[in-house]
Short mmCIF file of C-alpha atoms and ligand atoms in Angstrom, two decimals:
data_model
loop_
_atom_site.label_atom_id
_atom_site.label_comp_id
_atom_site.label_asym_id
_atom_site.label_seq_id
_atom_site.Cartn_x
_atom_site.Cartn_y
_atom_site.Cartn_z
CA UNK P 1 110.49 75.71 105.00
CA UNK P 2 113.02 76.88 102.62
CA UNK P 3 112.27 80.49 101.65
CA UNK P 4 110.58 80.15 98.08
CA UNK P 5 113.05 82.29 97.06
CA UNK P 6 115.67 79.95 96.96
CA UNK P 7 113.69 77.29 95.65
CA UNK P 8 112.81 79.38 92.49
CA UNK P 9 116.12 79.74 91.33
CA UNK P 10 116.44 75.89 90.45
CA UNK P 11 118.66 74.11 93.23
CA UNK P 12 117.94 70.55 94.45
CA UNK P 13 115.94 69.41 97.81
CA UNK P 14 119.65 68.45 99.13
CA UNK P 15 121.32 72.14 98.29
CA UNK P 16 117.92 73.59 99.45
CA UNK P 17 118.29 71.84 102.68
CA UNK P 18 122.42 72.86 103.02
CA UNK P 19 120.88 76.76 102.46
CA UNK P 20 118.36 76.12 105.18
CA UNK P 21 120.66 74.44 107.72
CA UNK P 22 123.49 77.50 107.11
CA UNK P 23 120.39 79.67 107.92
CA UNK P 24 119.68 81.61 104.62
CA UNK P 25 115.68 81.95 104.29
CA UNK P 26 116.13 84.57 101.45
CA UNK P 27 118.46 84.54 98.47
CA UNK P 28 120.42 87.69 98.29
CA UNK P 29 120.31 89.45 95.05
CA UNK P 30 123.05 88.26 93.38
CA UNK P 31 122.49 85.02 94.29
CA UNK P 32 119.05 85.19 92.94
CA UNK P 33 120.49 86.75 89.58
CA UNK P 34 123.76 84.23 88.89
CA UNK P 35 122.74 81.02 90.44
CA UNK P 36 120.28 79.94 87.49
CA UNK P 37 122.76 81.34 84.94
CA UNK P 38 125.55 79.55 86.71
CA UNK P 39 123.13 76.63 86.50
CA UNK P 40 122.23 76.77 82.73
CA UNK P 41 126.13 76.55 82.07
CA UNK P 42 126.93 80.21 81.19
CA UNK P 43 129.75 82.09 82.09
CA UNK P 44 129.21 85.19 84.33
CA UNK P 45 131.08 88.09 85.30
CA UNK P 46 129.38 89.44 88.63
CA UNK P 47 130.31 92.23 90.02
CA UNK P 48 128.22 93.18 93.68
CA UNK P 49 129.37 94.85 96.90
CA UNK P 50 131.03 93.28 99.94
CA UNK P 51 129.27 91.32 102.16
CA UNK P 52 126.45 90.23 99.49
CA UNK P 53 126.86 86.60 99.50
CA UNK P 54 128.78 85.69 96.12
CA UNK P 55 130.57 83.00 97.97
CA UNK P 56 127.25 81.23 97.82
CA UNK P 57 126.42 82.71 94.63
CA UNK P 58 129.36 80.81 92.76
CA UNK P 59 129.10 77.92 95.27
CA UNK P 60 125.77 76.59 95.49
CA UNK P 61 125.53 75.96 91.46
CA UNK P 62 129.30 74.82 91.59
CA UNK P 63 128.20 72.43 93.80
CA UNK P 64 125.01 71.39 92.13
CA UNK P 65 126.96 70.67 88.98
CA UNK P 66 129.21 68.94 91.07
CA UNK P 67 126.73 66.29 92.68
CA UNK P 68 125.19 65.79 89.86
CA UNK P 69 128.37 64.43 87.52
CA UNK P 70 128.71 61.03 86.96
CA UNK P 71 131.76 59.78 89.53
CA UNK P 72 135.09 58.88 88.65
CA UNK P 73 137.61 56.86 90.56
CA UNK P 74 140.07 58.75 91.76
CA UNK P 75 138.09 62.29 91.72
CA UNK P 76 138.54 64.38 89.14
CA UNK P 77 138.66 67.71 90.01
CA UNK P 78 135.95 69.52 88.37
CA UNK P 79 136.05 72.90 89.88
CA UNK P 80 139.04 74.86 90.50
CA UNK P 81 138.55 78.55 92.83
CA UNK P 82 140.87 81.29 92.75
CA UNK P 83 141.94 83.41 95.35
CA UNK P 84 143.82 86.03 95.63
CA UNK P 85 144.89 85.21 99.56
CA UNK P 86 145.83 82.23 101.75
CA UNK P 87 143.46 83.05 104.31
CA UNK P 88 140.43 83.56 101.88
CA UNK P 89 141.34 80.18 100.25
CA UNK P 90 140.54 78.94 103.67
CA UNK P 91 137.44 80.47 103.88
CA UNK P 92 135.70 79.39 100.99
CA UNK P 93 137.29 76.10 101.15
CA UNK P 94 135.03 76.15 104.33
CA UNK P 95 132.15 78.07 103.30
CA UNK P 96 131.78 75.48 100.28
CA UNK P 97 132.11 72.38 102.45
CA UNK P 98 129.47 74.03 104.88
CA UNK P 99 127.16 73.83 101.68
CA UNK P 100 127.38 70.46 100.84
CA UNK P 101 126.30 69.25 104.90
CA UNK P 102 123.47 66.69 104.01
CA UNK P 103 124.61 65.66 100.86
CA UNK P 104 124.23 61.62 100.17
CA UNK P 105 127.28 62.02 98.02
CA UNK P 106 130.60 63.14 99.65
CA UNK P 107 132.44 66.07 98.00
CA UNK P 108 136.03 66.67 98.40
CA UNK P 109 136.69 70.56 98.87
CA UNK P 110 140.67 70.86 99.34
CA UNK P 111 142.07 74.64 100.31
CA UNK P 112 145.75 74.59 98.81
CA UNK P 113 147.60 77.54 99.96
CA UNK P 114 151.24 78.35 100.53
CA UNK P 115 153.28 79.30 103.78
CA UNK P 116 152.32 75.63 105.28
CA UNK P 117 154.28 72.39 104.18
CA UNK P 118 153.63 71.37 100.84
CA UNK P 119 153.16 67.51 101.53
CA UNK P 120 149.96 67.33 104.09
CA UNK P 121 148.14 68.87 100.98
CA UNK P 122 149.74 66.80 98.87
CA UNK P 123 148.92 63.88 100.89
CA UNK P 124 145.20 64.86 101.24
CA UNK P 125 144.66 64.94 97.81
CA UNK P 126 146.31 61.30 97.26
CA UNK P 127 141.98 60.40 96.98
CA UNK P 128 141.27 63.02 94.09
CA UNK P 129 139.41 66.16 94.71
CA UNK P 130 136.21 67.59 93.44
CA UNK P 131 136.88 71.38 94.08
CA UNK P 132 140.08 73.08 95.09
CA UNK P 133 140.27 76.62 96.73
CA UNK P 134 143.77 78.04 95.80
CA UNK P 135 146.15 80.82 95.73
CA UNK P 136 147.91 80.51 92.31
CA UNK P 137 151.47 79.96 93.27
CA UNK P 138 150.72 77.09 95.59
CA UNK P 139 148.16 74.83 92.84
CA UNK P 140 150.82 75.32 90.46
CA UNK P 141 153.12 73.72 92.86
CA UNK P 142 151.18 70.95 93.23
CA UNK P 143 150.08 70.79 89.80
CA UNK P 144 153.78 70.82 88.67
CA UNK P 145 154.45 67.94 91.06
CA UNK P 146 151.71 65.97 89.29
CA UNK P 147 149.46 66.53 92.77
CA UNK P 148 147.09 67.67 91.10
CA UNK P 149 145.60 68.00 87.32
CA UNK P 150 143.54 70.27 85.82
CA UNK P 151 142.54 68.71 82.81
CA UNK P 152 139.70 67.67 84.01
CA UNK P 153 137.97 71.22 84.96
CA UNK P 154 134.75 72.17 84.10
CA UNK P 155 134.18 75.03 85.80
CA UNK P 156 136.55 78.21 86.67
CA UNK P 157 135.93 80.72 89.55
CA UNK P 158 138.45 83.54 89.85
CA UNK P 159 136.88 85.38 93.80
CA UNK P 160 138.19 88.96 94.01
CA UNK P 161 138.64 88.58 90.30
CA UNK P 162 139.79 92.10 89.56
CA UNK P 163 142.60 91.34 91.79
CA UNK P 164 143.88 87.65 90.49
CA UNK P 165 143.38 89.77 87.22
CA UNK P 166 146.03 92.53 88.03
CA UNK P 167 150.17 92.42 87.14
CA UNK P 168 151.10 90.96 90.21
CA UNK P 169 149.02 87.41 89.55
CA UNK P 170 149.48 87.51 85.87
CA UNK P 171 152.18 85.26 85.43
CA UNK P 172 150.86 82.63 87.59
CA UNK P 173 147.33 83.10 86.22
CA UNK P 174 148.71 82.53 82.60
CA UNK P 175 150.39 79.56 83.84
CA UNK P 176 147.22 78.05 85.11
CA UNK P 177 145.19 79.10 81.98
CA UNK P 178 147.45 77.24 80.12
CA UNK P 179 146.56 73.83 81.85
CA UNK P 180 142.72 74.22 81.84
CA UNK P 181 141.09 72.83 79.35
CA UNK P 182 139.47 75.55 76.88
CA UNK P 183 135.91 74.41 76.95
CA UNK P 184 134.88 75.20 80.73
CA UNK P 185 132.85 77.68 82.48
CA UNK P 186 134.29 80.89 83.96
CA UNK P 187 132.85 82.99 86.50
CA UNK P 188 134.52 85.92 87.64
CA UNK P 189 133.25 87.43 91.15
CA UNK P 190 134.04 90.70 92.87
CA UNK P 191 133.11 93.99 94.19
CA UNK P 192 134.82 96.26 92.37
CA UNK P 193 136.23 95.98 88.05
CA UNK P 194 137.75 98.50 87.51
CA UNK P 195 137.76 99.32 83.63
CA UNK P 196 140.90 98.19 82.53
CA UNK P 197 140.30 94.96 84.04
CA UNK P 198 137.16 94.93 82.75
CA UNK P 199 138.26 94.08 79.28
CA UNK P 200 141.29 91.67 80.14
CA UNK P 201 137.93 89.79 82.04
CA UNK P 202 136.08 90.00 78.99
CA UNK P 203 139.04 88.03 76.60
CA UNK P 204 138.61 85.23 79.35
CA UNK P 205 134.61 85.00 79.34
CA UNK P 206 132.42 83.25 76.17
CA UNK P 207 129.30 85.53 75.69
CA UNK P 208 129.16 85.89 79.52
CA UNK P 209 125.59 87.55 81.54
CA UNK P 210 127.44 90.58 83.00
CA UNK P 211 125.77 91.20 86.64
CA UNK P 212 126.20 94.59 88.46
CA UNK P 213 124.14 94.58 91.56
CA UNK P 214 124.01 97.78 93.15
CA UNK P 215 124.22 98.76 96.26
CA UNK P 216 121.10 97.54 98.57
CA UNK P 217 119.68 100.31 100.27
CA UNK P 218 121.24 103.84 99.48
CA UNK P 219 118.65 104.82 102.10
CA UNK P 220 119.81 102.83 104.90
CA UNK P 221 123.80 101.62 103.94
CA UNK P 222 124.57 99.27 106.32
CA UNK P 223 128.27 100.88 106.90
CA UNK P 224 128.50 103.98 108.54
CA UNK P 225 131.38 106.20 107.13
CA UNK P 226 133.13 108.74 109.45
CA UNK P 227 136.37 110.76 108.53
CA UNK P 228 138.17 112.15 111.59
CA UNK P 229 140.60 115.43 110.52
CA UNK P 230 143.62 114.38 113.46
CA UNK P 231 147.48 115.01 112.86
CA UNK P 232 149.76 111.95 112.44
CA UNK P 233 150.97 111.84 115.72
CA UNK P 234 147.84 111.82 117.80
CA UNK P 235 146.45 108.60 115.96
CA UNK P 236 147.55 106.33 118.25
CA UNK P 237 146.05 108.00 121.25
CA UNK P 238 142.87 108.89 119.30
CA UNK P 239 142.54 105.38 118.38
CA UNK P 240 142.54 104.27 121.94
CA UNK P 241 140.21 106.82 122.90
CA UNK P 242 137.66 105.82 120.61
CA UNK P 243 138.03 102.09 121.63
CA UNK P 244 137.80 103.51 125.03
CA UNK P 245 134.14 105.43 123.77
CA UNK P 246 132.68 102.94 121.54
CA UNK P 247 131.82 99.59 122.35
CA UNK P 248 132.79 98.04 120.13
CA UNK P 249 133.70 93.92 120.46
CA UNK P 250 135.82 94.04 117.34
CA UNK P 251 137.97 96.65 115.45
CA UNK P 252 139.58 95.98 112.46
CA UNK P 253 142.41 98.34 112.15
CA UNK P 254 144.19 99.12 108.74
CA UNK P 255 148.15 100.67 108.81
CA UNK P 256 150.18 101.13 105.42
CA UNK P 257 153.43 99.12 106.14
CA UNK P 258 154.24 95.91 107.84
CA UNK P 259 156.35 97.78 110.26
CA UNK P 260 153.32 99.91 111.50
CA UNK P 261 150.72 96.87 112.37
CA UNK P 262 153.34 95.40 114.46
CA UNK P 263 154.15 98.82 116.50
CA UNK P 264 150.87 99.28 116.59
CA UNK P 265 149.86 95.79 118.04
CA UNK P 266 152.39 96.20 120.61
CA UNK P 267 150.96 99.72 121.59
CA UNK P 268 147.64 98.78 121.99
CA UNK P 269 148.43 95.17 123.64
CA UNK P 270 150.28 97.56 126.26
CA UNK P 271 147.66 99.58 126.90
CA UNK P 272 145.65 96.43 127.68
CA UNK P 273 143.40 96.04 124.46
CA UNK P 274 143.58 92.43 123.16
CA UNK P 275 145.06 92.96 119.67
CA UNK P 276 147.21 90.78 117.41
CA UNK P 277 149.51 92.03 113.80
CA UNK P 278 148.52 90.68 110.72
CA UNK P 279 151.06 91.17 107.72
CA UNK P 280 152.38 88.90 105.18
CA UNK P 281 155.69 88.16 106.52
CA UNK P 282 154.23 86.27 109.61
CA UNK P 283 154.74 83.01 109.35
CA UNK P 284 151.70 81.47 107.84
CA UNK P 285 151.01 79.77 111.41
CA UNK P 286 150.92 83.52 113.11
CA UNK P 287 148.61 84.74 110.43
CA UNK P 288 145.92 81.89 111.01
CA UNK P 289 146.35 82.42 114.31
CA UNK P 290 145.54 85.92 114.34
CA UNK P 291 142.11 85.44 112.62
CA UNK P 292 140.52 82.42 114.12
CA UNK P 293 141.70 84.21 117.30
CA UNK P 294 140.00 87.55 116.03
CA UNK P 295 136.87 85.59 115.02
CA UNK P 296 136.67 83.77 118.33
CA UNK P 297 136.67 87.23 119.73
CA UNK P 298 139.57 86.20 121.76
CA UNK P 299 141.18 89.14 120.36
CA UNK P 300 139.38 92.26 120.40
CA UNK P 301 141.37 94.08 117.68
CA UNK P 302 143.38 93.17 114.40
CA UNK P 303 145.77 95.59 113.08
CA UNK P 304 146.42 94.29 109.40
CA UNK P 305 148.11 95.60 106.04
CA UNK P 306 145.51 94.93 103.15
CA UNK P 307 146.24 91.70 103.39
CA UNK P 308 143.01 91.49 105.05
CA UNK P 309 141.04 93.93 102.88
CA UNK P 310 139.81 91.56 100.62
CA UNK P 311 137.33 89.03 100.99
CA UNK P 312 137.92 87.98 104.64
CA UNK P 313 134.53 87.55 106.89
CA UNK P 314 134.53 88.20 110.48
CA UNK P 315 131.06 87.78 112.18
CA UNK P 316 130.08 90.16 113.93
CA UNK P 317 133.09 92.84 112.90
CA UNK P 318 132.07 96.19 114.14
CA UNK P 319 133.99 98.00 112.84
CA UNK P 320 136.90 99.18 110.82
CA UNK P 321 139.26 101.59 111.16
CA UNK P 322 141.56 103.26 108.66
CA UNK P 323 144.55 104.66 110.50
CA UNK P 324 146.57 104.44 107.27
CA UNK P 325 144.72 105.56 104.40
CA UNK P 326 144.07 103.41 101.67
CA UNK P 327 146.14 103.76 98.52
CA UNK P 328 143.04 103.35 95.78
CA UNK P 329 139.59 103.99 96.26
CA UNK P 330 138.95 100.50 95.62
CA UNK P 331 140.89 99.30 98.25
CA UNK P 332 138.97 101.74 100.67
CA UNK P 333 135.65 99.87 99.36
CA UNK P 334 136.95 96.30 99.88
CA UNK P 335 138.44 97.64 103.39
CA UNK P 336 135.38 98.71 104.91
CA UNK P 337 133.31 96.51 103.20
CA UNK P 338 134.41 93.90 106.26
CA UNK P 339 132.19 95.50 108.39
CA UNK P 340 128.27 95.57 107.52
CA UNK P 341 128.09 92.65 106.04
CA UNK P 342 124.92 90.39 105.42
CA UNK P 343 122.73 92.68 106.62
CA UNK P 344 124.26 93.52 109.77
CA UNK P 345 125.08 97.45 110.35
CA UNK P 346 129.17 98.34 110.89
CA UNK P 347 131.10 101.53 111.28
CA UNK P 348 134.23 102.86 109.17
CA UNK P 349 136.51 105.63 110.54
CA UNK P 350 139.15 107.31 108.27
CA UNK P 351 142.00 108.91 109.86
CA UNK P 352 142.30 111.86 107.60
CA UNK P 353 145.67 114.20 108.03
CA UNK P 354 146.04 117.16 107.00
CA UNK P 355 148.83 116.25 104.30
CA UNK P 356 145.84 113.53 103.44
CA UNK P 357 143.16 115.84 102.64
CA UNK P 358 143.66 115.70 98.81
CA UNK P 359 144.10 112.23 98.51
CA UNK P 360 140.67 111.34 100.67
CA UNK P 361 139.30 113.96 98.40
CA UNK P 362 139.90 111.97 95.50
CA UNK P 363 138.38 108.58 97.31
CA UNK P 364 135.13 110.51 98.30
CA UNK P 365 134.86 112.02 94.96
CA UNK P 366 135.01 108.28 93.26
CA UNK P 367 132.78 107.08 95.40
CA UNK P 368 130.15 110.14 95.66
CA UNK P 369 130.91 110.35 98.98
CA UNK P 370 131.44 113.74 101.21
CA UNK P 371 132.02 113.13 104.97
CA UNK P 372 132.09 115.90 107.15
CA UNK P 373 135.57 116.14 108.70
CA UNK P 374 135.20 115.73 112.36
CA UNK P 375 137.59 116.70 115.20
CA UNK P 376 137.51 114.78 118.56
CA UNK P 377 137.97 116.90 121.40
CA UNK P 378 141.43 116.97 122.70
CA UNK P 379 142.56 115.13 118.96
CA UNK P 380 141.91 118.17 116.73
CA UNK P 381 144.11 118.53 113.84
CA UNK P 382 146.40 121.47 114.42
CA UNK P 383 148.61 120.56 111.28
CA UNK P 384 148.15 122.80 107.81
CA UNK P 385 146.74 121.53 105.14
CA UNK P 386 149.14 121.06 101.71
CA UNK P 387 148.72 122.48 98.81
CA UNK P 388 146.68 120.37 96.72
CA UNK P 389 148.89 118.10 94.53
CA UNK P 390 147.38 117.41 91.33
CA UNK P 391 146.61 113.24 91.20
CA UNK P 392 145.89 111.15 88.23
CA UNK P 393 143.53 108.49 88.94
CA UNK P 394 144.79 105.69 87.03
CA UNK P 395 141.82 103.34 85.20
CA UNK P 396 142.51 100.29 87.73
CA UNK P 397 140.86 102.25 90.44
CA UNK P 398 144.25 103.30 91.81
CA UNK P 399 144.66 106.62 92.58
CA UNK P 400 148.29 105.95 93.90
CA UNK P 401 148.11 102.50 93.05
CA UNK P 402 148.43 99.70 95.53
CA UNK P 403 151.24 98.98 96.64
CA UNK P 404 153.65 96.35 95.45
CA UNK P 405 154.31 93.46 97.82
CA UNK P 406 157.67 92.10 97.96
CA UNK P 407 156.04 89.18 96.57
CA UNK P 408 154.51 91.12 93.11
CA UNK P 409 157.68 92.58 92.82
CA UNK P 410 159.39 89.61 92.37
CA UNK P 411 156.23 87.84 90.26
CA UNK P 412 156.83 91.17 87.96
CA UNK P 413 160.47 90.58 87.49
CA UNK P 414 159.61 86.78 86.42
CA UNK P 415 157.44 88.08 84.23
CA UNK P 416 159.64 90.41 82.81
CA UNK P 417 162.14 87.79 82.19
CA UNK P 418 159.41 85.93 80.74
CA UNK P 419 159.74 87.68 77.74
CA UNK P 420 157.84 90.42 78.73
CA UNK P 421 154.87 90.59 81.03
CA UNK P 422 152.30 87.86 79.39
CA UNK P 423 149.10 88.46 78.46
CA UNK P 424 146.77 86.75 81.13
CA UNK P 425 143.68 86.48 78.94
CA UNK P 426 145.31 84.71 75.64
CA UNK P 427 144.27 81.28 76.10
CA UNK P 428 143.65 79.35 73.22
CA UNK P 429 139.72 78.68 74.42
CA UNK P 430 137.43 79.08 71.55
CA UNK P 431 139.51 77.81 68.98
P1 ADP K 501 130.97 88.50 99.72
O1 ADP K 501 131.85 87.46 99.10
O2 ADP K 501 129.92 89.01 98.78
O3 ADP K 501 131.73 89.62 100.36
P2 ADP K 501 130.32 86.34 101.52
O4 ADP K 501 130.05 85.31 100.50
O5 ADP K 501 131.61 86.25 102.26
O6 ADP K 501 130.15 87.80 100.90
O7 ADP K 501 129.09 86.32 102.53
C1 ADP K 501 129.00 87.17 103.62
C2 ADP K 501 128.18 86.50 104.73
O8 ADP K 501 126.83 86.41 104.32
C3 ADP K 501 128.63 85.09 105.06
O9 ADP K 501 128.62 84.93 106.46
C4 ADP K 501 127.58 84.22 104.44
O10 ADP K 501 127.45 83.01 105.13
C5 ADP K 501 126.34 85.09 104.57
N1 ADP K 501 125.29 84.83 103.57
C6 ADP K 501 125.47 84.48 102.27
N2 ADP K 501 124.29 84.33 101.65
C7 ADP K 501 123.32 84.61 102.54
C8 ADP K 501 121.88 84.62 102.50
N3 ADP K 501 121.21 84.34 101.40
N4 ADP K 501 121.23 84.96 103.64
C9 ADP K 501 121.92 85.25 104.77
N5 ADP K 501 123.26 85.24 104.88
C10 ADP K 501 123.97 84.93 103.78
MG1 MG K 502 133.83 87.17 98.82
#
């Protein structure tokens, strides 16, 4: 029997049965909190840490909605999910269609991503589509080829919202605003919103339920957090060393530049540790690869830019390690939030050097954290400490900022040209 958890929060016998068969007996809590809102039409904006389940919590009531709306011939797509990544488009895309196993009525989930050949997608869609996963610059490819049309769409997810919401994605997102009708549903999922974002979210939302669900357990956190003090030469060697002392089946590993996670691949695949790069200017074949080989555990580590940090699931992931430090404390959160996820227990290790000790300061102190500093034996941190710089945490969450892809560069100059960079929320919904 279905947990009556699930069945109180007013699914169907056919979803109840998909959340069954994908092995959920209880609803997390913000599934329990945004799947009857979802449900009853309203827009939400749900923010709730990593590894919580919103997937589901946007998807089961998507779907519900879905299989219950009178069919047209060809589809019409009803739901369209963002996605901030090709690889999390994917995901979901597969995560939904794992949902609907069971159902009497077929649903057509499409993933529509860039970096692959535009026509197979094109092709596949040639039947209609009831839900598309997609990275913005890809559906309005196909949209602008008349693959695809949006005029149809009920309901509007943006996953890792805070993100799609930020310069780099707000051309594009303006774009696709633009072509959506104005009456819809919009549900905006992720775990962090920062303030500024916050209120661009709210000029896209009608009267939304606003969900923050804390953390679980304070008590018990499911990720461990270490912070190692080592100079910036010996990380290499310490990182072997603790793959050497832990054992751990699978390491993510996070470097700054793209440079760095392929010299560190290489060092580790010498030294006989199954690892593979992942960094956006891999071809799009290399960077599937590299996951489904990392969650096949055919690959014991994965040394990625933060093109991984967000969203991406890996069962099992033990653990993640921050060679590079993160650039905002939000990006630190998404970043280890890969490990410990659904209830399982993970580890994070910072590598903290000395000329990083007032920037890690600034990540502990916005997330209340304060990890002891330790020193492996034969790793300690010889270099000096210095002098504290004075940062200025920006509103986004960014203490320095992330940092600009080629690819948001050149989305920022568009918009520039654009007459100025566009306002992402002015839609003409509600008029
Ligand atoms: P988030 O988007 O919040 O980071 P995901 O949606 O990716 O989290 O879910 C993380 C994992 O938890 C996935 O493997 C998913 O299948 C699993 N999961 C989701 N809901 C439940 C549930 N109610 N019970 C158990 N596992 C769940
Ligand atoms: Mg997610």
């Amino acid at each position: 029997m279905v947990d009556v958890g699930f069945e109180s929060l007013g699914l169907s016998r056919e979803l109840l049965s998909a959340v069954k068969a994908r092995g959920y007996t209880d609803p997390t809590p913000i599934q329990s909190a945004a799947v009857p809102a979802i449900l009853s039409g309203r827009d939400v904006l749900a923010c709730a840490q990593t590894g919580s389940g919103k997937t589901a919590a946007f998807g089961l009531p998507l779907l519900e909605r879905i299989r219950t709306t009178p069919r047209e011939r060809p589809r019409r797509l009803l739901a369209l999910v963002l996605v901030p990544t090709r690889e999390l488009a994917a995901q979901v895309a597969e995560e939904l269609r794992q949902l609907t196993q069971g159902f009497t009525r077929s649903i057509a989930i499409h993933a529509v991503f860039g970096g692959v050949s535009v026509n197979p997608q094109r092709m596949a869609m040639r039947g209609g589509a009831d839900v598309v996963v997609a990275t913005p610059g890809r559906l309005l490819d196909l949209v602008e080829r008349g693959a695809l049309r949006l005029q149809g769409v009920t309901t509007l997810v943006l996953d890792e919202a805070d993100r799609l919401l930020d310069l780099g994605f707000a051309e594009e997102l303006q774009r696709i605003l633009e072509r959506l009708p104005a009456r819809r549903q919009s549900l905006l999922f992720s775990a962090t919103f920062p303030p500024k974002v916050r209120s661009l979210a709210d000029r896209l939302l009608t009267s939304p339920l606003k969900l923050d669900v804390p953390r679980v357990d304070i008590e018990t956190p499911s990720i461990e957090q270490r912070a190692i003090a080592v100079d910036g030469h010996a990380r290499s060697d310490l990182l072997r060393h603790l793959l050497r002392a832990h054992a751990w089946p699978s390491v993510l590993v996070f470097v700054a530049t793209k440079r760095a996670t392929e010299h560190l691949a290489e060092q580790l695949c010498r030294a006989g540790i199954a690892t593979a790069p992942l960094h956006g200017e891999l071809s799009q074949t290399s960077r599937s690869e590299a996951l489904a080989r990392f969650k096949a555990s055919e690959i014991r580590v994965l040394v990625a830019t933060d093109l991984a940090a967000r969203g991406i699931h890996v069962e099992e992931l033990s653990a993640v390690v921050n060679y590079d430090l993160p650039r905002s404390a939000n990006d630190y959160l998404h970043r280890i939030g890969r490990t410990g996820r659904a209830g399982n227990v993970g580890s994070s290790v910072s590598f903290v050097r000395a000329e990083d000790e007032s920037h890690f300061g600034l990540i502990e102190k916005r997330h209340a954290l304060s990890l002891a500093r330790e020193q492996i034996q034969g790793f300690e941190r010889t270099e000096a400490e210095a002098p504290r710089a004075i940062h200025v945490g920006d509103s986004s969450g960014g203490i320095k900022g992330r940092r600009k892809s080629k690819k948001d560069k050149l989305r920022e100059a568009a918009a520039r040209a654009a007459n100025g960079p566009p306002d992402p929320t002015k839609t003409d919904r509600g008029t």
